[in-house]
XYZ file of C-alpha atoms in Angstrom:
227
model
C 40.700 10.033 20.153
C 38.273 9.759 17.273
C 34.699 8.998 18.272
C 33.202 5.928 16.683
C 29.962 6.292 14.801
C 27.231 3.754 14.414
C 27.136 2.097 11.020
C 24.408 3.196 8.634
C 21.485 0.743 8.664
C 21.082 -1.364 5.548
C 17.809 -2.166 3.799
C 17.881 -5.644 5.357
C 18.184 -4.107 8.828
C 14.823 -2.461 8.251
C 13.409 -5.707 6.873
C 14.546 -7.502 10.033
C 13.195 -4.887 12.439
C 9.848 -4.532 10.666
C 6.990 -6.453 12.276
C 3.201 -6.343 12.465
C 2.464 -4.146 15.468
C -0.180 -5.500 17.840
C -0.918 -2.327 19.781
C -0.443 1.418 19.356
C 0.315 4.328 21.657
C -2.596 6.669 20.948
C -0.698 9.637 22.393
C 1.958 9.558 19.663
C 1.318 11.156 16.269
C 3.262 10.901 13.021
C 4.877 14.206 12.113
C 3.861 16.148 9.008
C 7.426 15.707 7.758
C 7.010 11.935 7.825
C 3.510 12.158 6.350
C 5.036 13.906 3.348
C 7.369 10.926 2.937
C 4.481 8.483 3.395
C 2.511 10.129 0.591
C 5.590 9.886 -1.622
C 5.951 6.179 -0.816
C 2.370 5.591 -1.947
C 2.852 7.622 -5.114
C 6.231 6.253 -6.219
C 5.606 2.507 -5.937
C 6.051 0.230 -8.928
C 3.153 -1.243 -10.908
C 2.928 -3.349 -14.027
C 3.088 -1.084 -17.126
C 2.994 1.860 -14.685
C -0.803 1.537 -14.639
C -1.039 2.733 -10.997
C -4.540 1.275 -10.542
C -4.805 2.371 -6.908
C -6.390 4.866 -4.595
C -5.578 5.548 -0.947
C -7.664 7.031 1.836
C -5.580 8.392 4.718
C -7.528 8.720 7.973
C -5.681 10.950 10.420
C -8.525 12.347 12.523
C -10.546 10.613 15.222
C -13.618 10.960 13.011
C -11.833 9.485 10.020
C -10.459 6.533 11.961
C -13.895 5.894 13.475
C -15.364 5.687 9.973
C -12.767 3.087 8.971
C -13.298 1.221 12.259
C -16.973 0.655 11.377
C -15.748 -2.058 8.998
C -14.216 -3.994 11.920
C -17.403 -4.268 13.952
C -18.615 -7.780 14.676
C -16.498 -10.537 13.196
C -13.351 -8.403 13.002
C -13.685 -6.609 16.349
C -10.156 -7.715 17.293
C -8.766 -5.264 14.725
C -10.733 -2.292 16.019
C -8.317 -1.093 18.772
C -5.373 -0.783 16.378
C -7.468 1.215 13.909
C -8.612 3.645 16.608
C -5.317 3.939 18.514
C -2.920 4.294 15.570
C -1.771 7.746 14.510
C -3.155 7.240 10.994
C -4.901 4.511 9.024
C -4.413 4.028 5.306
C -6.971 2.244 3.158
C -5.444 0.603 0.088
C -8.003 0.385 -2.710
C -7.924 -0.883 -6.284
C -9.793 0.207 -9.379
C -12.379 -2.227 -10.679
C -11.220 -1.642 -14.257
C -8.978 0.530 -16.420
C -11.167 2.668 -18.631
C -9.853 4.313 -21.774
C -10.183 7.707 -20.082
C -8.067 6.523 -17.170
C -5.418 5.027 -19.437
C -5.203 8.302 -21.328
C -4.882 10.194 -18.042
C -1.875 8.046 -17.086
C -0.398 8.543 -20.553
C -0.835 12.322 -20.425
C 0.790 12.482 -16.987
C 3.772 10.517 -18.265
C 4.020 12.987 -21.140
C 3.915 15.974 -18.755
C 6.627 14.343 -16.634
C 8.908 14.011 -19.657
C 8.676 10.256 -20.161
C 8.470 10.715 -23.935
C 11.125 13.368 -24.421
C 13.752 10.837 -25.549
C 13.765 9.987 -29.298
C 13.416 6.258 -28.600
C 10.344 6.748 -26.401
C 6.955 6.442 -28.064
C 3.761 7.630 -26.430
C 1.587 5.680 -28.873
C 3.547 2.457 -28.355
C 3.312 2.785 -24.567
C -0.426 3.323 -24.724
C -0.790 0.304 -27.012
C 1.359 -1.888 -24.799
C -0.535 -0.944 -21.641
C -3.868 -1.672 -23.315
C -2.503 -4.961 -24.645
C -1.536 -6.216 -21.193
C -4.807 -5.083 -19.625
C -6.910 -6.599 -22.419
C -4.887 -9.816 -22.181
C -5.970 -10.201 -18.575
C -9.493 -8.955 -19.235
C -10.403 -10.868 -22.381
C -8.116 -13.912 -22.577
C -7.003 -14.809 -19.051
C -10.135 -13.423 -17.409
C -8.489 -12.146 -14.243
C -8.344 -8.397 -14.905
C -9.618 -7.332 -11.476
C -7.270 -9.744 -9.729
C -4.377 -8.481 -11.873
C -5.136 -4.906 -10.820
C -5.355 -5.975 -7.166
C -1.880 -7.472 -7.425
C -0.485 -4.093 -8.439
C -1.834 -2.606 -5.217
C -0.125 -5.359 -3.226
C 3.158 -4.415 -4.909
C 2.608 -0.952 -3.455
C 1.804 -2.409 -0.036
C 5.060 -4.368 0.090
C 7.262 -1.369 -0.632
C 5.154 0.769 1.718
C 5.677 -1.538 4.702
C 9.434 -1.537 4.204
C 9.452 2.207 3.625
C 7.633 3.169 6.825
C 9.923 0.825 8.746
C 12.863 2.891 7.473
C 11.104 5.955 8.910
C 10.826 4.275 12.325
C 7.066 3.911 11.980
C 5.159 0.765 12.908
C 2.454 -0.710 10.681
C -0.243 -3.383 10.798
C -1.535 -4.616 7.415
C -5.081 -5.971 7.798
C -7.419 -7.870 5.528
C -9.773 -8.586 8.435
C -12.585 -6.094 7.818
C -15.907 -5.844 6.018
C -14.812 -4.627 2.587
C -18.331 -3.952 1.293
C -19.204 -1.877 4.341
C -15.994 0.137 4.086
C -16.429 0.680 0.333
C -19.887 2.123 0.980
C -18.747 4.196 3.960
C -15.914 5.823 2.008
C -17.753 6.023 -1.305
C -15.238 3.795 -3.035
C -17.906 1.662 -4.702
C -19.453 4.753 -6.301
C -16.031 5.626 -7.741
C -15.545 2.192 -9.313
C -13.071 1.029 -6.662
C -12.877 -1.525 -3.881
C -10.837 -1.728 -0.682
C -8.225 -4.447 -0.229
C -6.198 -3.720 2.892
C -6.259 -1.257 5.763
C -2.961 -0.350 7.408
C -2.857 1.384 10.794
C 0.484 3.177 11.204
C 2.064 4.921 14.169
C 4.150 3.993 17.176
C 3.708 0.803 19.121
C 2.615 0.601 22.734
C 5.315 -1.506 24.391
C 2.815 -2.924 26.889
C 0.478 -4.185 24.141
C 2.790 -5.033 21.256
C 3.975 -8.511 22.237
C 5.014 -9.167 18.643
C 7.864 -6.650 18.925
C 9.560 -8.896 21.486
C 9.302 -12.111 19.493
C 12.120 -13.296 17.209
C 11.465 -13.067 13.476
C 10.813 -16.473 11.946
C 11.318 -17.248 8.271
C 12.005 -20.406 6.292
C 15.709 -21.046 5.570
C 17.371 -20.079 2.282
C 17.528 -23.741 1.272
C 13.730 -23.917 1.348
C 12.910 -20.737 -0.541
C 15.830 -20.029 -2.860
C 17.209 -22.032 -5.780
C 20.296 -20.755 -7.567
C 21.054 -21.939 -11.104
């Protein structure tokens, strides 16, 4: 008799199982093998014109998590336990602007990685196009910082799905004192600002009531039009 094997999970299986964890088991730690994958997820995410206007702070020590937790004191105290109990906490930050030096750094990295080896690829044209889009938002639309923030949220979306595929729980949070955290981590001095903090780890079944609730989303008819 041939043994039956479980079917391979699909990407939508991970989307269905993913949820915002409400409590973490502080005794469980993410393996270094999975941390390698997590760093890759952060690095490989898509961004408009490949600008990559982000920076991430990964807090994996008690001291590091305590520093992040300072930003939850007071008004956002309800988020403090997850920050302290999670295996790791990732701060998603955005650059305040794209300087010419930074744009050239991205361009040079693309060159090193072979992006311009093909005859039809043009390093000068890519640099001009990236500057055009950034200047469009900076000088004409006037939402350059917001546009850069949106690129970080693109990263966040793929990150949440990615860690779910690794069997890791996550809790995206905007409930924290951004100015306090920026000062604590020195982000403001680097021309950056925090947007989201994401505790990651393994849920505590006794605390994570959200894991037991059914997922609720609007029906296709409400959110999708096909033409």
